[in-house]
């Protein structure tokens, strides 16, 4: 079967691998249909895996597919059914897993496509408990954006930041995969959305998604513009994933008691913080990594109701290297999808 493997840093190859055996008890076999690219794929491509891993490794951290076969004891799924897969090998029996806090698993076996073989292969076996059904009416292309892009935002905004209807939110990098989703989810509950972009060509696109105000951070300081837009009151929530370049400025634009939720550090992982500002302004800062399986199901329900991902580019397995370089260039608006 065909698979996309990382054989060395920045060196991808389409490989011919043996197909998996029939699924074991409690497993399903999935025929992968679409893989959605994320910055975690870029990190892996660059060699930033944070822990030791063995190369070559099959890449792909977010995907959709159909059930090819089921193992003994599996009753929730049938061949041909559309599904998506959770992106971490959780244990399923620790306290966090039993409470549905999957991204807090105490015995996680690695992130799929990052530490262990990923989804960019024609067939794979996976425990059925890590598989989520796709609702009727949602395409496999769109569903591929649920396990990371949609669910990460769902977890950040509603589990962590507790975003409420009518609040004002600053969404950084509104043209990115998760930025586009954050705009849509915040606007759907009636929030005022301020967003940043790095290119004027993205302004019209984010406005169509629902952004009320757009700041090109290359032309204007987002801190100044956000304070001006809010009449110096500040925003209730900052959706942060850029990192060092924007973190301290994000604190400056929050109102007293504001909430900052972050899931990324694309521009760098290190920032200093004014502790007096932190406690005097009573800011609340949330680190958010991944999501739960419930968040994925919630995301798929939103897709079924009409909230669809923004697709930048669709490519074949042979063109993933060029697609990752496009992501590195920050020219992407929305998601890049890889089709098998």
mmCIF file of C-alpha atoms in Angstrom:
data_model
loop_
_atom_site.group_PDB
_atom_site.id
_atom_site.type_symbol
_atom_site.label_atom_id
_atom_site.label_comp_id
_atom_site.label_asym_id
_atom_site.label_seq_id
_atom_site.Cartn_x
_atom_site.Cartn_y
_atom_site.Cartn_z
ATOM 1 C CA UNK A 1 0.000 0.000 0.000
ATOM 2 C CA UNK A 2 1.086 3.618 -0.543
ATOM 3 C CA UNK A 3 2.198 5.685 2.448
ATOM 4 C CA UNK A 4 3.888 9.030 2.908
ATOM 5 C CA UNK A 5 6.994 8.662 5.053
ATOM 6 C CA UNK A 6 9.476 11.081 6.527
ATOM 7 C CA UNK A 7 12.840 9.450 5.919
ATOM 8 C CA UNK A 8 14.946 12.335 7.285
ATOM 9 C CA UNK A 9 14.377 15.933 8.310
ATOM 10 C CA UNK A 10 12.677 17.726 5.377
ATOM 11 C CA UNK A 11 12.827 14.565 3.256
ATOM 12 C CA UNK A 12 9.456 12.992 2.394
ATOM 13 C CA UNK A 13 8.961 9.943 0.217
ATOM 14 C CA UNK A 14 5.941 8.028 -1.065
ATOM 15 C CA UNK A 15 6.691 4.474 0.018
ATOM 16 C CA UNK A 16 5.222 1.074 -0.739
ATOM 17 C CA UNK A 17 4.486 -0.594 2.607
ATOM 18 C CA UNK A 18 2.879 -3.955 3.363
ATOM 19 C CA UNK A 19 -0.806 -3.653 4.255
ATOM 20 C CA UNK A 20 -1.849 -4.204 7.873
ATOM 21 C CA UNK A 21 -3.156 -7.593 9.029
ATOM 22 C CA UNK A 22 -6.875 -8.043 9.691
ATOM 23 C CA UNK A 23 -7.961 -5.932 12.687
ATOM 24 C CA UNK A 24 -7.545 -7.563 16.080
ATOM 25 C CA UNK A 25 -10.276 -7.776 18.687
ATOM 26 C CA UNK A 26 -11.434 -4.296 19.605
ATOM 27 C CA UNK A 27 -9.841 -2.754 16.493
ATOM 28 C CA UNK A 28 -11.111 -1.442 13.200
ATOM 29 C CA UNK A 29 -9.315 -1.197 9.896
ATOM 30 C CA UNK A 30 -9.703 2.150 8.138
ATOM 31 C CA UNK A 31 -9.214 3.087 4.504
ATOM 32 C CA UNK A 32 -7.870 6.627 4.729
ATOM 33 C CA UNK A 33 -9.517 9.101 2.359
ATOM 34 C CA UNK A 34 -8.144 12.525 3.276
ATOM 35 C CA UNK A 35 -5.407 13.959 5.489
ATOM 36 C CA UNK A 36 -5.519 17.586 6.677
ATOM 37 C CA UNK A 37 -2.201 19.335 7.274
ATOM 38 C CA UNK A 38 -1.378 21.271 10.453
ATOM 39 C CA UNK A 39 1.581 23.088 11.954
ATOM 40 C CA UNK A 40 2.368 19.961 13.931
ATOM 41 C CA UNK A 41 3.148 18.364 10.544
ATOM 42 C CA UNK A 42 5.498 21.252 9.791
ATOM 43 C CA UNK A 43 7.229 20.760 13.139
ATOM 44 C CA UNK A 44 7.684 17.061 12.427
ATOM 45 C CA UNK A 45 8.915 17.822 8.909
ATOM 46 C CA UNK A 46 11.547 20.157 10.385
ATOM 47 C CA UNK A 47 12.632 17.531 12.919
ATOM 48 C CA UNK A 48 11.071 19.266 15.941
ATOM 49 C CA UNK A 49 9.557 16.138 17.503
ATOM 50 C CA UNK A 50 10.619 17.068 21.069
ATOM 51 C CA UNK A 51 11.266 13.407 21.905
ATOM 52 C CA UNK A 52 13.285 10.706 20.225
ATOM 53 C CA UNK A 53 11.548 8.942 17.369
ATOM 54 C CA UNK A 54 12.606 6.365 14.846
ATOM 55 C CA UNK A 55 12.766 7.261 11.160
ATOM 56 C CA UNK A 56 11.341 6.549 8.675
ATOM 57 C CA UNK A 57 7.913 7.379 10.078
ATOM 58 C CA UNK A 58 4.539 7.617 8.347
ATOM 59 C CA UNK A 59 3.309 11.219 8.662
ATOM 60 C CA UNK A 60 -0.204 12.661 8.968
ATOM 61 C CA UNK A 61 -1.815 13.752 12.246
ATOM 62 C CA UNK A 62 -5.414 14.501 11.163
ATOM 63 C CA UNK A 63 -7.517 12.407 8.795
ATOM 64 C CA UNK A 64 -10.799 10.870 7.762
ATOM 65 C CA UNK A 65 -11.691 7.604 6.097
ATOM 66 C CA UNK A 66 -14.105 4.702 5.903
ATOM 67 C CA UNK A 67 -14.311 1.483 7.855
ATOM 68 C CA UNK A 68 -12.741 -1.332 5.842
ATOM 69 C CA UNK A 69 -13.163 -4.123 8.394
ATOM 70 C CA UNK A 70 -13.947 -4.613 12.087
ATOM 71 C CA UNK A 71 -12.353 -6.905 14.650
ATOM 72 C CA UNK A 72 -14.077 -9.182 17.100
ATOM 73 C CA UNK A 73 -16.240 -7.435 19.649
ATOM 74 C CA UNK A 74 -16.651 -4.222 17.655
ATOM 75 C CA UNK A 75 -20.332 -3.374 17.291
ATOM 76 C CA UNK A 76 -20.330 0.444 16.884
ATOM 77 C CA UNK A 77 -19.010 0.446 13.331
ATOM 78 C CA UNK A 78 -19.768 -1.292 10.061
ATOM 79 C CA UNK A 79 -17.779 -1.522 6.807
ATOM 80 C CA UNK A 80 -18.222 1.521 4.593
ATOM 81 C CA UNK A 81 -19.056 3.880 7.469
ATOM 82 C CA UNK A 82 -17.407 7.321 7.378
ATOM 83 C CA UNK A 83 -15.198 8.071 10.402
ATOM 84 C CA UNK A 84 -12.443 10.238 11.806
ATOM 85 C CA UNK A 85 -9.744 9.177 14.243
ATOM 86 C CA UNK A 86 -8.349 10.583 17.472
ATOM 87 C CA UNK A 87 -4.746 11.672 17.057
ATOM 88 C CA UNK A 88 -3.122 10.255 20.188
ATOM 89 C CA UNK A 89 -2.665 6.717 21.482
ATOM 90 C CA UNK A 90 -4.364 7.196 24.829
ATOM 91 C CA UNK A 91 -4.523 4.345 27.314
ATOM 92 C CA UNK A 92 -8.286 4.422 27.869
ATOM 93 C CA UNK A 93 -8.091 3.386 31.526
ATOM 94 C CA UNK A 94 -6.382 6.165 33.532
ATOM 95 C CA UNK A 95 -8.425 8.639 35.564
ATOM 96 C CA UNK A 96 -8.271 11.318 32.858
ATOM 97 C CA UNK A 97 -9.374 8.937 30.103
ATOM 98 C CA UNK A 98 -12.248 7.583 32.186
ATOM 99 C CA UNK A 99 -13.394 11.141 32.842
ATOM 100 C CA UNK A 100 -13.361 11.971 29.134
ATOM 101 C CA UNK A 101 -10.305 14.231 29.414
ATOM 102 C CA UNK A 102 -8.489 12.350 26.674
ATOM 103 C CA UNK A 103 -5.808 15.006 26.120
ATOM 104 C CA UNK A 104 -4.735 14.581 29.759
ATOM 105 C CA UNK A 105 -4.062 10.841 29.424
ATOM 106 C CA UNK A 106 -1.422 9.783 31.947
ATOM 107 C CA UNK A 107 -0.027 6.973 29.771
ATOM 108 C CA UNK A 108 -0.240 8.331 26.234
ATOM 109 C CA UNK A 109 1.715 6.254 23.753
ATOM 110 C CA UNK A 110 2.514 9.145 21.428
ATOM 111 C CA UNK A 111 0.954 11.494 18.912
ATOM 112 C CA UNK A 112 -0.012 9.755 15.693
ATOM 113 C CA UNK A 113 2.018 11.060 12.763
ATOM 114 C CA UNK A 114 4.490 12.768 15.060
ATOM 115 C CA UNK A 115 5.917 10.182 17.428
ATOM 116 C CA UNK A 116 4.380 7.019 15.930
ATOM 117 C CA UNK A 117 3.258 6.117 12.405
ATOM 118 C CA UNK A 118 0.541 8.454 11.177
ATOM 119 C CA UNK A 119 -2.549 8.520 8.989
ATOM 120 C CA UNK A 120 -0.957 9.194 5.584
ATOM 121 C CA UNK A 121 -1.316 5.605 4.372
ATOM 122 C CA UNK A 122 -4.017 3.758 2.511
ATOM 123 C CA UNK A 123 -4.961 1.356 5.311
ATOM 124 C CA UNK A 124 -4.408 1.302 9.047
ATOM 125 C CA UNK A 125 -5.645 -0.499 12.153
ATOM 126 C CA UNK A 126 -6.628 1.450 15.248
ATOM 127 C CA UNK A 127 -8.547 0.731 18.464
ATOM 128 C CA UNK A 128 -12.257 1.275 17.842
ATOM 129 C CA UNK A 129 -12.484 3.405 21.003
ATOM 130 C CA UNK A 130 -10.369 6.072 19.222
ATOM 131 C CA UNK A 131 -12.739 6.356 16.255
ATOM 132 C CA UNK A 132 -15.621 8.831 15.889
ATOM 133 C CA UNK A 133 -18.467 8.453 13.364
ATOM 134 C CA UNK A 134 -19.007 11.210 10.798
ATOM 135 C CA UNK A 135 -22.594 12.504 10.590
ATOM 136 C CA UNK A 136 -24.603 12.194 7.398
ATOM 137 C CA UNK A 137 -24.071 15.095 5.043
ATOM 138 C CA UNK A 138 -20.471 15.817 6.062
ATOM 139 C CA UNK A 139 -17.927 15.029 3.351
ATOM 140 C CA UNK A 140 -14.750 13.136 4.105
ATOM 141 C CA UNK A 141 -12.766 16.152 2.923
ATOM 142 C CA UNK A 142 -14.414 18.431 5.475
ATOM 143 C CA UNK A 143 -14.471 15.788 8.216
ATOM 144 C CA UNK A 144 -10.681 15.498 7.963
ATOM 145 C CA UNK A 145 -10.498 18.964 9.570
ATOM 146 C CA UNK A 146 -12.403 17.930 12.708
ATOM 147 C CA UNK A 147 -9.856 15.922 14.758
ATOM 148 C CA UNK A 148 -7.376 18.810 15.157
ATOM 149 C CA UNK A 149 -8.422 22.110 13.578
ATOM 150 C CA UNK A 150 -12.073 22.264 14.644
ATOM 151 C CA UNK A 151 -11.746 20.360 17.906
ATOM 152 C CA UNK A 152 -8.703 22.341 19.083
ATOM 153 C CA UNK A 153 -10.678 25.565 18.682
ATOM 154 C CA UNK A 154 -13.767 24.049 20.303
ATOM 155 C CA UNK A 155 -11.660 23.063 23.324
ATOM 156 C CA UNK A 156 -9.855 26.406 23.506
ATOM 157 C CA UNK A 157 -12.859 28.675 23.220
ATOM 158 C CA UNK A 158 -15.502 26.803 25.152
ATOM 159 C CA UNK A 159 -13.797 24.385 27.573
ATOM 160 C CA UNK A 160 -10.934 26.690 28.531
ATOM 161 C CA UNK A 161 -11.687 30.350 27.769
ATOM 162 C CA UNK A 162 -15.446 29.879 28.405
ATOM 163 C CA UNK A 163 -16.291 32.310 25.607
ATOM 164 C CA UNK A 164 -19.758 33.772 26.079
ATOM 165 C CA UNK A 165 -22.254 35.267 23.611
ATOM 166 C CA UNK A 166 -21.762 38.996 23.122
ATOM 167 C CA UNK A 167 -18.127 39.078 24.259
ATOM 168 C CA UNK A 168 -15.298 40.619 22.253
ATOM 169 C CA UNK A 169 -12.473 38.355 21.097
ATOM 170 C CA UNK A 170 -9.145 38.958 19.375
ATOM 171 C CA UNK A 171 -8.260 36.079 17.046
ATOM 172 C CA UNK A 172 -4.630 36.064 15.965
ATOM 173 C CA UNK A 173 -3.725 34.889 12.448
ATOM 174 C CA UNK A 174 -7.304 34.807 11.262
ATOM 175 C CA UNK A 175 -6.360 33.301 7.907
ATOM 176 C CA UNK A 176 -4.736 30.207 9.413
ATOM 177 C CA UNK A 177 -6.457 26.845 9.703
ATOM 178 C CA UNK A 178 -7.491 27.309 13.325
ATOM 179 C CA UNK A 179 -7.861 31.075 12.950
ATOM 180 C CA UNK A 180 -10.596 30.678 10.339
ATOM 181 C CA UNK A 181 -12.401 28.210 12.590
ATOM 182 C CA UNK A 182 -12.113 30.494 15.630
ATOM 183 C CA UNK A 183 -13.694 33.369 13.713
ATOM 184 C CA UNK A 184 -16.624 31.203 12.641
ATOM 185 C CA UNK A 185 -17.213 29.664 16.064
ATOM 186 C CA UNK A 186 -17.030 33.002 17.886
ATOM 187 C CA UNK A 187 -19.296 34.741 15.389
ATOM 188 C CA UNK A 188 -21.800 31.894 15.552
ATOM 189 C CA UNK A 189 -22.571 32.780 19.182
ATOM 190 C CA UNK A 190 -22.779 36.511 18.558
ATOM 191 C CA UNK A 191 -19.312 37.711 19.584
ATOM 192 C CA UNK A 192 -17.563 40.779 18.232
ATOM 193 C CA UNK A 193 -14.516 39.430 16.401
ATOM 194 C CA UNK A 194 -11.273 41.341 15.874
ATOM 195 C CA UNK A 195 -8.638 39.463 13.911
ATOM 196 C CA UNK A 196 -5.115 39.925 12.603
ATOM 197 C CA UNK A 197 -3.690 38.996 9.209
ATOM 198 C CA UNK A 198 -0.256 39.380 7.673
ATOM 199 C CA UNK A 199 -1.358 40.141 4.147
ATOM 200 C CA UNK A 200 -4.024 42.450 2.717
ATOM 201 C CA UNK A 201 -5.109 39.655 0.386
ATOM 202 C CA UNK A 202 -6.615 37.850 3.394
ATOM 203 C CA UNK A 203 -8.741 40.758 4.633
ATOM 204 C CA UNK A 204 -11.785 40.098 2.464
ATOM 205 C CA UNK A 205 -11.676 36.383 3.260
ATOM 206 C CA UNK A 206 -11.775 36.816 7.038
ATOM 207 C CA UNK A 207 -14.521 39.410 6.726
ATOM 208 C CA UNK A 208 -16.636 36.901 4.808
ATOM 209 C CA UNK A 209 -16.154 34.464 7.697
ATOM 210 C CA UNK A 210 -17.577 37.035 10.106
ATOM 211 C CA UNK A 211 -14.685 39.145 11.355
ATOM 212 C CA UNK A 212 -15.933 42.584 12.371
ATOM 213 C CA UNK A 213 -12.505 44.249 12.386
ATOM 214 C CA UNK A 214 -9.299 43.205 10.603
ATOM 215 C CA UNK A 215 -5.792 44.413 11.435
ATOM 216 C CA UNK A 216 -2.827 43.843 9.139
ATOM 217 C CA UNK A 217 -0.140 43.442 11.776
ATOM 218 C CA UNK A 218 2.594 44.167 9.231
ATOM 219 C CA UNK A 219 1.201 47.670 8.713
ATOM 220 C CA UNK A 220 -0.238 48.524 12.146
ATOM 221 C CA UNK A 221 0.454 47.487 15.719
ATOM 222 C CA UNK A 222 -2.384 45.206 16.706
ATOM 223 C CA UNK A 223 -2.136 46.411 20.320
ATOM 224 C CA UNK A 224 -2.851 50.022 19.357
ATOM 225 C CA UNK A 225 -5.574 49.155 16.866
ATOM 226 C CA UNK A 226 -7.354 46.778 19.258
ATOM 227 C CA UNK A 227 -7.344 49.351 22.055
ATOM 228 C CA UNK A 228 -8.746 51.911 19.609
ATOM 229 C CA UNK A 229 -11.478 49.556 18.369
ATOM 230 C CA UNK A 230 -12.564 48.725 21.929
ATOM 231 C CA UNK A 231 -12.341 52.381 23.048
ATOM 232 C CA UNK A 232 -9.538 51.384 25.450
ATOM 233 C CA UNK A 233 -11.750 48.856 27.237
ATOM 234 C CA UNK A 234 -9.879 45.845 25.872
ATOM 235 C CA UNK A 235 -11.149 42.444 24.767
ATOM 236 C CA UNK A 236 -12.670 39.683 26.880
ATOM 237 C CA UNK A 237 -10.717 36.863 25.221
ATOM 238 C CA UNK A 238 -7.537 36.525 23.153
ATOM 239 C CA UNK A 239 -7.187 33.471 20.916
ATOM 240 C CA UNK A 240 -3.392 33.113 20.834
ATOM 241 C CA UNK A 241 -1.312 30.629 18.856
ATOM 242 C CA UNK A 242 1.428 32.761 17.307
ATOM 243 C CA UNK A 243 3.775 32.788 20.299
ATOM 244 C CA UNK A 244 6.616 35.110 21.214
ATOM 245 C CA UNK A 245 5.810 37.797 18.636
ATOM 246 C CA UNK A 246 2.326 38.459 19.982
ATOM 247 C CA UNK A 247 2.100 37.113 23.534
ATOM 248 C CA UNK A 248 2.922 40.252 25.531
ATOM 249 C CA UNK A 249 0.941 42.472 23.197
ATOM 250 C CA UNK A 250 -1.997 40.133 23.694
ATOM 251 C CA UNK A 251 -1.875 40.764 27.445
ATOM 252 C CA UNK A 252 -1.944 44.510 26.839
ATOM 253 C CA UNK A 253 -5.197 44.372 24.867
ATOM 254 C CA UNK A 254 -7.224 42.441 27.452
ATOM 255 C CA UNK A 255 -9.653 44.094 29.815
ATOM 256 C CA UNK A 256 -9.290 43.460 33.545
ATOM 257 C CA UNK A 257 -10.089 39.814 34.161
ATOM 258 C CA UNK A 258 -9.614 38.974 30.502
ATOM 259 C CA UNK A 259 -8.778 35.451 29.375
ATOM 260 C CA UNK A 260 -5.968 34.425 27.061
ATOM 261 C CA UNK A 261 -5.972 30.913 25.655
ATOM 262 C CA UNK A 262 -2.971 29.641 23.714
ATOM 263 C CA UNK A 263 -2.194 26.473 21.799
ATOM 264 C CA UNK A 264 0.882 27.390 19.803
ATOM 265 C CA UNK A 265 4.220 29.138 19.511
ATOM 266 C CA UNK A 266 4.847 29.362 15.783
ATOM 267 C CA UNK A 267 6.993 32.503 16.117
ATOM 268 C CA UNK A 268 8.985 31.177 19.081
ATOM 269 C CA UNK A 269 8.398 29.429 22.407
ATOM 270 C CA UNK A 270 9.861 31.955 24.852
ATOM 271 C CA UNK A 271 8.314 35.146 26.222
ATOM 272 C CA UNK A 272 8.772 37.254 29.345
ATOM 273 C CA UNK A 273 5.798 38.331 31.420
ATOM 274 C CA UNK A 274 5.132 41.259 33.759
ATOM 275 C CA UNK A 275 3.901 39.555 36.916
ATOM 276 C CA UNK A 276 2.531 42.754 38.406
ATOM 277 C CA UNK A 277 0.445 43.271 35.294
ATOM 278 C CA UNK A 278 -0.734 39.665 35.509
ATOM 279 C CA UNK A 279 -2.058 39.804 39.052
ATOM 280 C CA UNK A 280 -3.140 43.442 39.153
ATOM 281 C CA UNK A 281 -5.226 43.027 36.010
ATOM 282 C CA UNK A 282 -6.369 39.580 37.187
ATOM 283 C CA UNK A 283 -5.691 38.008 33.818
ATOM 284 C CA UNK A 284 -6.407 34.328 33.299
ATOM 285 C CA UNK A 285 -4.058 32.447 30.974
ATOM 286 C CA UNK A 286 -4.915 28.992 29.669
ATOM 287 C CA UNK A 287 -2.561 26.598 27.966
ATOM 288 C CA UNK A 288 -4.519 24.316 25.661
ATOM 289 C CA UNK A 289 -3.150 21.262 23.874
ATOM 290 C CA UNK A 290 -5.198 19.031 21.622
ATOM 291 C CA UNK A 291 -8.804 18.240 22.437
ATOM 292 C CA UNK A 292 -11.088 15.497 23.648
ATOM 293 C CA UNK A 293 -13.037 12.994 21.625
ATOM 294 C CA UNK A 294 -16.166 14.818 22.751
ATOM 295 C CA UNK A 295 -14.760 18.004 21.186
ATOM 296 C CA UNK A 296 -14.325 16.143 17.893
ATOM 297 C CA UNK A 297 -17.935 14.934 17.980
ATOM 298 C CA UNK A 298 -19.077 18.493 18.787
ATOM 299 C CA UNK A 299 -17.049 19.784 15.859
ATOM 300 C CA UNK A 300 -18.571 17.270 13.463
ATOM 301 C CA UNK A 301 -22.036 18.297 14.662
ATOM 302 C CA UNK A 302 -21.188 21.919 13.819
ATOM 303 C CA UNK A 303 -20.094 20.826 10.344
ATOM 304 C CA UNK A 304 -23.365 18.928 9.906
ATOM 305 C CA UNK A 305 -25.213 22.122 10.850
ATOM 306 C CA UNK A 306 -23.407 24.058 8.113
ATOM 307 C CA UNK A 307 -20.162 25.380 9.624
ATOM 308 C CA UNK A 308 -17.657 24.104 7.079
ATOM 309 C CA UNK A 309 -13.867 24.424 7.029
ATOM 310 C CA UNK A 310 -12.121 26.852 4.708
ATOM 311 C CA UNK A 311 -10.038 24.881 2.217
ATOM 312 C CA UNK A 312 -6.938 26.576 0.840
ATOM 313 C CA UNK A 313 -5.543 23.827 -1.363
ATOM 314 C CA UNK A 314 -6.187 20.174 -2.205
ATOM 315 C CA UNK A 315 -3.172 18.095 -3.229
ATOM 316 C CA UNK A 316 -2.179 14.520 -3.969
ATOM 317 C CA UNK A 317 0.112 12.409 -1.838
ATOM 318 C CA UNK A 318 3.023 13.231 -4.138
ATOM 319 C CA UNK A 319 2.692 16.983 -3.538
ATOM 320 C CA UNK A 320 2.726 17.094 0.271
ATOM 321 C CA UNK A 321 6.287 18.446 0.438
ATOM 322 C CA UNK A 322 5.277 21.505 -1.589
ATOM 323 C CA UNK A 323 2.155 21.901 0.557
ATOM 324 C CA UNK A 324 4.204 21.923 3.770
ATOM 325 C CA UNK A 325 6.489 24.575 2.302
ATOM 326 C CA UNK A 326 3.388 26.614 1.460
ATOM 327 C CA UNK A 327 2.358 26.371 5.127
ATOM 328 C CA UNK A 328 5.810 27.524 6.215
ATOM 329 C CA UNK A 329 5.475 30.584 3.976
ATOM 330 C CA UNK A 330 2.293 31.680 5.850
ATOM 331 C CA UNK A 331 0.487 32.185 2.550
ATOM 332 C CA UNK A 332 -2.177 29.624 3.435
ATOM 333 C CA UNK A 333 -5.780 30.714 3.952
ATOM 334 C CA UNK A 334 -7.558 27.869 5.730
ATOM 335 C CA UNK A 335 -6.620 24.209 5.457
ATOM 336 C CA UNK A 336 -4.588 22.102 3.048
ATOM 337 C CA UNK A 337 -6.091 18.679 2.275
ATOM 338 C CA UNK A 338 -4.191 15.656 0.965
ATOM 339 C CA UNK A 339 -6.258 13.142 -1.005
ATOM 340 C CA UNK A 340 -5.465 9.471 -1.528
#
